[in-house]
PDB file of C-alpha atoms in Angstrom:
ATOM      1  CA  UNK T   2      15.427 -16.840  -6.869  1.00  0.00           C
ATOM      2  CA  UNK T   3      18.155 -15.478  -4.338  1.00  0.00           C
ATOM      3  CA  UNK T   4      20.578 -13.370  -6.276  1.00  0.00           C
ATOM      4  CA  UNK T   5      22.623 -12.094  -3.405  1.00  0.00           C
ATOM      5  CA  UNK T   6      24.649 -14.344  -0.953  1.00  0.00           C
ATOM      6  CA  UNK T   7      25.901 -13.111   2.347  1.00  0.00           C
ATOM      7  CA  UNK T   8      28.800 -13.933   4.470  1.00  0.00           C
ATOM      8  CA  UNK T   9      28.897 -14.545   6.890  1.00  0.00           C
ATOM      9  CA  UNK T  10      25.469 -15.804   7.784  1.00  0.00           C
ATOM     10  CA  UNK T  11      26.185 -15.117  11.692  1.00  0.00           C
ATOM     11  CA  UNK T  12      28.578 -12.493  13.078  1.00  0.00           C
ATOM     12  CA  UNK T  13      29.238 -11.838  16.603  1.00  0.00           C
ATOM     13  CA  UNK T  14      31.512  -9.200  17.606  1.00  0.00           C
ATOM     14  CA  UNK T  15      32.615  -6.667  20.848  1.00  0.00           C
ATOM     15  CA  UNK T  16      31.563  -3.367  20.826  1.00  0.00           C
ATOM     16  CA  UNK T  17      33.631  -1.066  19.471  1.00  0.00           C
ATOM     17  CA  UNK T  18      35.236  -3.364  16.702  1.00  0.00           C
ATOM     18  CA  UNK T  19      34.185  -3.103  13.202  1.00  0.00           C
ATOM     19  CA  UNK T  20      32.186  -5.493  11.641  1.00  0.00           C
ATOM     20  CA  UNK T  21      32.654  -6.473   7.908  1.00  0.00           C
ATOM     21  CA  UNK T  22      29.677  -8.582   6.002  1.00  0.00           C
ATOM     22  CA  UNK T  23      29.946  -9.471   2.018  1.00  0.00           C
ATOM     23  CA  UNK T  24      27.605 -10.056  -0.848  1.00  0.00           C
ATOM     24  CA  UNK T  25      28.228 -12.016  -3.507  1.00  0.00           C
ATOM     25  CA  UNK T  26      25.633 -11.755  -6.726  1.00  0.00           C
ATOM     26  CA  UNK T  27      25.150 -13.432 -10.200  1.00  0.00           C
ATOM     27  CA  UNK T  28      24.170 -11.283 -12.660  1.00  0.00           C
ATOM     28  CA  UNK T  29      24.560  -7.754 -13.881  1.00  0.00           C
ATOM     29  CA  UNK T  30      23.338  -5.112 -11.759  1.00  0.00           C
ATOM     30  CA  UNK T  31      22.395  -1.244 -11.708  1.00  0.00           C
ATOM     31  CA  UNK T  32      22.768  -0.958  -8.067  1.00  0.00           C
ATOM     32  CA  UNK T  33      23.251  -2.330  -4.987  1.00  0.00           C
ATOM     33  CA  UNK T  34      21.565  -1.645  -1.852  1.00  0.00           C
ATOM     34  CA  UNK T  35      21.988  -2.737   1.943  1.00  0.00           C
ATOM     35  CA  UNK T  36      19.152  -2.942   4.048  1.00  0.00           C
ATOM     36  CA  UNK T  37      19.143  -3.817   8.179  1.00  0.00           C
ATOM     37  CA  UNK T  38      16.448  -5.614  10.012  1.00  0.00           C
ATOM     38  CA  UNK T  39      15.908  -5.810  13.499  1.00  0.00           C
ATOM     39  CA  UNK T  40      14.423  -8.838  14.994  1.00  0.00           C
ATOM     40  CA  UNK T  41      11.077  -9.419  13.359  1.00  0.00           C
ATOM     41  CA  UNK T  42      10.613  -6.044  12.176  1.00  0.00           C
ATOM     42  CA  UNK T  43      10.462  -4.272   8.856  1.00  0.00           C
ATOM     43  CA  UNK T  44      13.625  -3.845   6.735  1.00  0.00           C
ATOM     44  CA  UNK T  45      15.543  -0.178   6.636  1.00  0.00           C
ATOM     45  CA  UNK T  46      17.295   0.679   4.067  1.00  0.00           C
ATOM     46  CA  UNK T  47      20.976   1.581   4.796  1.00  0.00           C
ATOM     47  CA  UNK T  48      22.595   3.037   1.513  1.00  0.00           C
ATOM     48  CA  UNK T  49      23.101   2.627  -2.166  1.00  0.00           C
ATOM     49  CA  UNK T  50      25.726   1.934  -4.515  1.00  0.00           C
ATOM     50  CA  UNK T  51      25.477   1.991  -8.320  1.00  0.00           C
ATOM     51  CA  UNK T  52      27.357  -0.177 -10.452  1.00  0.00           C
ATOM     52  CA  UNK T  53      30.016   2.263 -11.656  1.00  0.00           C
ATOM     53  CA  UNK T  54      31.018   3.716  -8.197  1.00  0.00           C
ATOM     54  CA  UNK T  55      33.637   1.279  -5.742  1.00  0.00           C
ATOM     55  CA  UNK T  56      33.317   3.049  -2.920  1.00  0.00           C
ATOM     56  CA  UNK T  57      30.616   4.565  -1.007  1.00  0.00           C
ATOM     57  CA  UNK T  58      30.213   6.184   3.069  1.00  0.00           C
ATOM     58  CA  UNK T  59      27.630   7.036   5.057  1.00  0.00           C
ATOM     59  CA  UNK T  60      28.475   7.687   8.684  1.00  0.00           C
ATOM     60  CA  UNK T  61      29.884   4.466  10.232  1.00  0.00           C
ATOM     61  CA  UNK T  62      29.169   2.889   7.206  1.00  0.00           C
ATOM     62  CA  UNK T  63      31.327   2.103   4.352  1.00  0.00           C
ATOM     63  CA  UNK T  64      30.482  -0.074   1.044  1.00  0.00           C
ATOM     64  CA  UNK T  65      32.460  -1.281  -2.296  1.00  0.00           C
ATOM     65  CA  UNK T  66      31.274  -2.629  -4.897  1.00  0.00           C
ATOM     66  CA  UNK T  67      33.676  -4.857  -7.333  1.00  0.00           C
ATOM     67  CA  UNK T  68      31.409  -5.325 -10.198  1.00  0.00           C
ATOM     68  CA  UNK T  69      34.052  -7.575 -11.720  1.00  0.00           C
ATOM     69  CA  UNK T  70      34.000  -9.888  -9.218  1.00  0.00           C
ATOM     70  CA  UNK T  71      30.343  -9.326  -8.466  1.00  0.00           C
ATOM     71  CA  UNK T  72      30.933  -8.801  -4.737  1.00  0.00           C
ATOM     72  CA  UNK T  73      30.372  -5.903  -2.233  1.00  0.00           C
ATOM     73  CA  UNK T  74      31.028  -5.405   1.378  1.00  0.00           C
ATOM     74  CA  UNK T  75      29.585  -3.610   4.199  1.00  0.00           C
ATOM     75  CA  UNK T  76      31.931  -2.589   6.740  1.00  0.00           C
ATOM     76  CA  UNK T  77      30.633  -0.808   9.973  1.00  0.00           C
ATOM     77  CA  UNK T  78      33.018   1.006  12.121  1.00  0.00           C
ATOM     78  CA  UNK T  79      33.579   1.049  15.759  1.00  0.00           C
ATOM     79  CA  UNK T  80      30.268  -1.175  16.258  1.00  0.00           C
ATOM     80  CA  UNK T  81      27.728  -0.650  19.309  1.00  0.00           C
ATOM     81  CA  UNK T  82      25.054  -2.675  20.806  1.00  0.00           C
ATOM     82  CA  UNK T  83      22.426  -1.130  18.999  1.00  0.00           C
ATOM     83  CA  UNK T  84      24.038  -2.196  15.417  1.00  0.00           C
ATOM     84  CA  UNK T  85      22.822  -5.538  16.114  1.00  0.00           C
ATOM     85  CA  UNK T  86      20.651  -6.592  13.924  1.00  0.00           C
ATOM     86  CA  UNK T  87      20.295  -8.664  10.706  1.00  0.00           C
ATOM     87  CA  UNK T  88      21.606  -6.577   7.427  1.00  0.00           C
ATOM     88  CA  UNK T  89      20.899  -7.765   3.799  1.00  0.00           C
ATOM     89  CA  UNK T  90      22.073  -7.113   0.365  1.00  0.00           C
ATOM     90  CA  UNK T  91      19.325  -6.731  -2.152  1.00  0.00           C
ATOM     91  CA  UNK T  92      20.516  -6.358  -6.612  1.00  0.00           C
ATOM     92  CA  UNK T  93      18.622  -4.130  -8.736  1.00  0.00           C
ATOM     93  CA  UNK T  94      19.381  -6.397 -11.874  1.00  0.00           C
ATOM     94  CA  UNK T  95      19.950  -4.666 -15.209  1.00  0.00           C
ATOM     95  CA  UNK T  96      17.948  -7.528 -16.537  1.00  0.00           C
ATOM     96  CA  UNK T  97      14.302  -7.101 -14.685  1.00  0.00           C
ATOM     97  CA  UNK T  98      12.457  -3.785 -14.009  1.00  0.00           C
ATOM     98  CA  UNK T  99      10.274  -5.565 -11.587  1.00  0.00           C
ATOM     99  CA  UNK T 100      11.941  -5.837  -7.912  1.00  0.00           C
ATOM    100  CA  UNK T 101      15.119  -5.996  -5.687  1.00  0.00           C
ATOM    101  CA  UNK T 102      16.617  -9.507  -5.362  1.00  0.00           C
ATOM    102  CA  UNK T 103      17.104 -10.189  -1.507  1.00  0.00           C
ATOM    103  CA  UNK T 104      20.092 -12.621  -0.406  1.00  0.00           C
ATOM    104  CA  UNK T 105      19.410 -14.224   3.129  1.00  0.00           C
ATOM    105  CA  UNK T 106      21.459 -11.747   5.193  1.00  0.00           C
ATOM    106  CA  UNK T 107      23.770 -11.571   8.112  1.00  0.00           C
ATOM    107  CA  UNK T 108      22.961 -11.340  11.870  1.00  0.00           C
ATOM    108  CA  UNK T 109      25.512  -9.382  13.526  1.00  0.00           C
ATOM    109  CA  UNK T 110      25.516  -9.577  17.297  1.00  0.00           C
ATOM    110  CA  UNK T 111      27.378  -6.801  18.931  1.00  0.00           C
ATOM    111  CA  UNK T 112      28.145  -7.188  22.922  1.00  0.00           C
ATOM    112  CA  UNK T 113      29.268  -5.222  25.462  1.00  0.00           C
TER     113      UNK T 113
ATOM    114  CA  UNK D  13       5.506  10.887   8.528  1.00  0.00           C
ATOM    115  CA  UNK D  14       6.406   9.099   5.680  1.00  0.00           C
ATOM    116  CA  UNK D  15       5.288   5.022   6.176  1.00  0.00           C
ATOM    117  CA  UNK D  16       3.577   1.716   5.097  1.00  0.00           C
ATOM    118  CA  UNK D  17       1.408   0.461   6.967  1.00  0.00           C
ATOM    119  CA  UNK D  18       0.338  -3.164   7.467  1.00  0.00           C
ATOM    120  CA  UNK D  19      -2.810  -4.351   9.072  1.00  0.00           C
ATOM    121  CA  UNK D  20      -2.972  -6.990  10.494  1.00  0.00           C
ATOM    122  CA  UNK D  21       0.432  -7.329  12.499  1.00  0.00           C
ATOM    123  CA  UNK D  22      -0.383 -10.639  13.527  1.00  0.00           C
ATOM    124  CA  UNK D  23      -2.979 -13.061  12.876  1.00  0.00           C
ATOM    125  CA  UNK D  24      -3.599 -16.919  13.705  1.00  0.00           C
ATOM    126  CA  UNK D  25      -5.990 -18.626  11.127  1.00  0.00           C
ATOM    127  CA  UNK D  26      -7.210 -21.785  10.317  1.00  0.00           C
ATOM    128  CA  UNK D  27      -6.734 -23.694   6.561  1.00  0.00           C
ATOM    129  CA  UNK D  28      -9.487 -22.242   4.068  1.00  0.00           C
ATOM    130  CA  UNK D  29     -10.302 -19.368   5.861  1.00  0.00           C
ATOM    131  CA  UNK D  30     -10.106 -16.235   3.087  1.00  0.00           C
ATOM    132  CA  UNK D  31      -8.051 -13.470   4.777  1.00  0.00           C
ATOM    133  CA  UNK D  32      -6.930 -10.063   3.566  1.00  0.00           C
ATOM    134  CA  UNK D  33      -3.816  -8.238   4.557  1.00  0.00           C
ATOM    135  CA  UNK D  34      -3.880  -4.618   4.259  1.00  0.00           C
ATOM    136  CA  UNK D  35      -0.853  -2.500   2.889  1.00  0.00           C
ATOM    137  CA  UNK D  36      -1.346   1.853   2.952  1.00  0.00           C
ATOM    138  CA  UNK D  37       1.575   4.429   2.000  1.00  0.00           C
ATOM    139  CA  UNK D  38       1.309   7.559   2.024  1.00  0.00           C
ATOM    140  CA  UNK D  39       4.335   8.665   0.475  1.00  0.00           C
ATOM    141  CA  UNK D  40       2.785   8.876  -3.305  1.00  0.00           C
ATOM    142  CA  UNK D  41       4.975   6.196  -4.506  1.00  0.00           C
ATOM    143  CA  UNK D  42       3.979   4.506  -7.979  1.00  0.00           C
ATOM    144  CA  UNK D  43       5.666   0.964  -7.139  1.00  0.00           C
ATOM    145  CA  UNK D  44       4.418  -1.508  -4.634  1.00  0.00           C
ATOM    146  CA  UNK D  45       5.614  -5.366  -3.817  1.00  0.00           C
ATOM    147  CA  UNK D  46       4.836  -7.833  -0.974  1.00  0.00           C
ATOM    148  CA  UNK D  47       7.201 -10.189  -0.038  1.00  0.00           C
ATOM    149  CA  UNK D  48       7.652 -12.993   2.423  1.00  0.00           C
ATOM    150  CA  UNK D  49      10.694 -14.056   4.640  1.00  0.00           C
ATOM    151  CA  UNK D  50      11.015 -17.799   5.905  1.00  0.00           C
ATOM    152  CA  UNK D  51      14.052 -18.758   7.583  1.00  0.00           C
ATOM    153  CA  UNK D  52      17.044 -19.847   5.784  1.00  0.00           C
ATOM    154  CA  UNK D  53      15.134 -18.209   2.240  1.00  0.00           C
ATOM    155  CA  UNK D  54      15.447 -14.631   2.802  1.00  0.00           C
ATOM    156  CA  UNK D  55      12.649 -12.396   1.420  1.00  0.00           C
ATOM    157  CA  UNK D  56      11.588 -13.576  -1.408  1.00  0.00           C
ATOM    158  CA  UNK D  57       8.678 -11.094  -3.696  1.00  0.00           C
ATOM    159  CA  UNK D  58       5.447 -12.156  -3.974  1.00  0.00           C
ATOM    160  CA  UNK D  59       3.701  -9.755  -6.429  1.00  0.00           C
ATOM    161  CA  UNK D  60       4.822  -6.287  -7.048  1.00  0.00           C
ATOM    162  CA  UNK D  61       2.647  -3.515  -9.041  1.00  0.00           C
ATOM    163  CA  UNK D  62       4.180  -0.503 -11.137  1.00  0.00           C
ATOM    164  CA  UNK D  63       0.842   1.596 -10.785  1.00  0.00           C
ATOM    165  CA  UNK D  64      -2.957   1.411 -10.639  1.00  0.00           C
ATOM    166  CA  UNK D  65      -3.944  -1.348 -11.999  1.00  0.00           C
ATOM    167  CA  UNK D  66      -1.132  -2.505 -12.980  1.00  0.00           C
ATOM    168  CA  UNK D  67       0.201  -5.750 -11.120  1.00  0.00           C
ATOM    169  CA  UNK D  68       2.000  -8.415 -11.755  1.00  0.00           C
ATOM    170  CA  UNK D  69       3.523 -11.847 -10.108  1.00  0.00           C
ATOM    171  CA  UNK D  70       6.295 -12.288  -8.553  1.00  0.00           C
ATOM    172  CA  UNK D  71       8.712 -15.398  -7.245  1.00  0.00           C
ATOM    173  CA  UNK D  72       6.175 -17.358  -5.345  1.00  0.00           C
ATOM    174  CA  UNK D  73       2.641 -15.542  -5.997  1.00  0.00           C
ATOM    175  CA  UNK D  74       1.252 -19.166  -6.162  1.00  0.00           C
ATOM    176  CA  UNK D  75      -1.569 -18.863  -3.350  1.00  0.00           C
ATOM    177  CA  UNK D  76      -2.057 -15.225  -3.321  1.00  0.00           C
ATOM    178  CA  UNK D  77      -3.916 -12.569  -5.289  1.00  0.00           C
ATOM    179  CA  UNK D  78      -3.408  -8.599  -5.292  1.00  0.00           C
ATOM    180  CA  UNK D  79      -5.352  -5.293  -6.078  1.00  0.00           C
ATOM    181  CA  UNK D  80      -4.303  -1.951  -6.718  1.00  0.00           C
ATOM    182  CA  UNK D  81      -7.471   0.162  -7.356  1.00  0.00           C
ATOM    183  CA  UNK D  82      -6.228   2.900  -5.580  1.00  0.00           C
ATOM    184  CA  UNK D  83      -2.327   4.205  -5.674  1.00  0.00           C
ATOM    185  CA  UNK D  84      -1.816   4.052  -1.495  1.00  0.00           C
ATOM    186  CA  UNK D  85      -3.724   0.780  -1.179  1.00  0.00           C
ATOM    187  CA  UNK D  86      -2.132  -2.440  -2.276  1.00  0.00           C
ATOM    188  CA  UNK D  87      -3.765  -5.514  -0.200  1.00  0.00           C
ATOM    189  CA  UNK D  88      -2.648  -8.859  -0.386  1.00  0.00           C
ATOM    190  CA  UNK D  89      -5.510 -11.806  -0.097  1.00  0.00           C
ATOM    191  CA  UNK D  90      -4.872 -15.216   0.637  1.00  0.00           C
ATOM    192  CA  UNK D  91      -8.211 -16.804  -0.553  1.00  0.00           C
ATOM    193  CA  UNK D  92      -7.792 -20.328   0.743  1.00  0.00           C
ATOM    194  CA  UNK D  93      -4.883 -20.398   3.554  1.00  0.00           C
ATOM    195  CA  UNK D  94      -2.497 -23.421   4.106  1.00  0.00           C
ATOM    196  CA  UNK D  95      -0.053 -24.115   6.291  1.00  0.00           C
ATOM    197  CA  UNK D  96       2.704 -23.784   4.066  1.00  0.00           C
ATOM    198  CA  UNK D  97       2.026 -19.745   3.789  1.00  0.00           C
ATOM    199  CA  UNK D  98       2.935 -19.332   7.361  1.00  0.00           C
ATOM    200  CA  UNK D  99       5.342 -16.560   7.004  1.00  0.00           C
ATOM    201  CA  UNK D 100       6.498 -13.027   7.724  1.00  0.00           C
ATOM    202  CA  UNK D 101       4.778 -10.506   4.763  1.00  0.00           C
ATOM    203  CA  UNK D 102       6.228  -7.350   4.311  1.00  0.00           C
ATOM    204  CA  UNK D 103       4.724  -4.783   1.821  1.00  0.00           C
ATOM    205  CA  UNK D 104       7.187  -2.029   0.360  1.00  0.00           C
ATOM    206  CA  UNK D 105       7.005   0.798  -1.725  1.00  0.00           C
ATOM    207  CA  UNK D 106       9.382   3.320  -3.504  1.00  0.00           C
ATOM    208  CA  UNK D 107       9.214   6.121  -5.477  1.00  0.00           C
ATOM    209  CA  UNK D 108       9.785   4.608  -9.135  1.00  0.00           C
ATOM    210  CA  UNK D 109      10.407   1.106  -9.954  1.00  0.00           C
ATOM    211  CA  UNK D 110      12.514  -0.309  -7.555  1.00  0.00           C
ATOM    212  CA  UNK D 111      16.068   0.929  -8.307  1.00  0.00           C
ATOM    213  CA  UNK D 112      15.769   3.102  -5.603  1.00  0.00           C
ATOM    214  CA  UNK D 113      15.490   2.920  -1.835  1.00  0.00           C
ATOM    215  CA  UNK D 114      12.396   0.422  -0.688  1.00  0.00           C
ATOM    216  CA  UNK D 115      10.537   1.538   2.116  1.00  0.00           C
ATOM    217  CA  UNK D 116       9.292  -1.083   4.127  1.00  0.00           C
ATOM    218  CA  UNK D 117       5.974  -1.791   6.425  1.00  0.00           C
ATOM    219  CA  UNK D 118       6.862  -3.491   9.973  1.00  0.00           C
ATOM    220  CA  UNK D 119       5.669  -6.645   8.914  1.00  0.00           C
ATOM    221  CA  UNK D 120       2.717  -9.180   9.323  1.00  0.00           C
ATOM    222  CA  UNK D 121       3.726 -12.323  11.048  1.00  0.00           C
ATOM    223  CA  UNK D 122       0.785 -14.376   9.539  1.00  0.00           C
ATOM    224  CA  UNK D 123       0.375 -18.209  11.159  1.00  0.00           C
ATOM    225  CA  UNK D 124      -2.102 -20.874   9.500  1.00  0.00           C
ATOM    226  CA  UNK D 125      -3.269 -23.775  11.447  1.00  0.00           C
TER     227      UNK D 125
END
């Protein structure tokens, strides 16, 4: 079952702009984890949020998390070719012990 | 380095043919998964396993059996292949059950005929 919802699904953007993607989820969660995926390859994970922090940065990156609206965005600053990829949100529910919850990600494009 | 490993990376079967897709880590972790990515469905898990011996289904495990006899190894085995598990299979690993970070293998883009 897809817990996480992206949007958009398809980005495209100029480098140097920053690119903004958003999750949306249904249930309660512990965490809250983005992942990025270049074409065909495995999945990397990007950084971590847990359910009582808003805010979180790591380099270029920066995520929130509104638990009370059950959404969380991914914002990556001043964007270059090689941030294109595909990037995913993935729930650790409070309710199962057993796996991440993958929505069906966005695929930034960045051009020159 | 710390990695999964997948073997095969690709493969082209035919329907019925038992195949076995190998998943290694060697980063001591006690929680393993597979999962599978289709366009337009995201990844969605497979089977996962907490520790040795210790396994247990997933979302769509329907078609698929697992193993873990040994805490690297955690191979997934399609005993009769059909069409409909053409897919992408990743196998990932982390350090306790999955609240933390995933680590993930590059992938086995599996086709059935």
């Amino acid at each position: 079952s897809q817990q996480g919802e992206e949007d958009p699904q398809a980005l495209s953007i100029q480098e140097g702009e920053n690119a903004t993607m958003n999750c949306s989820y249904k249930t309660s969660i512990n965490n809250l984890q983005w992942y990025r995926q270049n074409s065909g390859r495995g999945l990397v994970h990007l950084i971590l949020i847990r359910s009582n922090e808003r805010e979180k940065h790591s380099g270029r990156l920066r995520v929130t998390l509104d638990t009370s609206k059950k959404s969380s965005s991914l914002l990556i600053t001043a964007s270059r070719a090689a941030d294109t990829a595909s990037y995913f949100c993935a729930t650790d529910d409070s309710g199962t012990a057993s796996k991440l919850t993958f929505g069906t990600g966005t695929r930034l494009q960045v051009t020159l | 380095e710390a990695q999964v490993t997948q073997n095969p990376r690709y493969l082209i079967t035919v329907t019925g043919k038992k195949l076995t897709v190998t998943c290694s880590q060697n980063m001591n972790h006690e929680y393993m998964s597979w999962y599978r990515q289709d366009p337009g469905l995201g990844l969605r898990q497979i089977y996962y396993s907490m520790n040795v011996e210790v396994t247990d289904k997933g979302d769509v495990p329907e078609g698929y059996k697992v193993s873990r006899k040994e805490k690297r190894n955690f191979p997934l085995i399609l005993e009769s292949p059909s069409p409909n598990q053409t897919s992408l299979y990743f196998c990932a690993s982390s350090f306790l059950r999955p609240g933390g970070e995933l680590f993930f293998g590059e992938g086995s883009r599996l086709t059935v005929l």
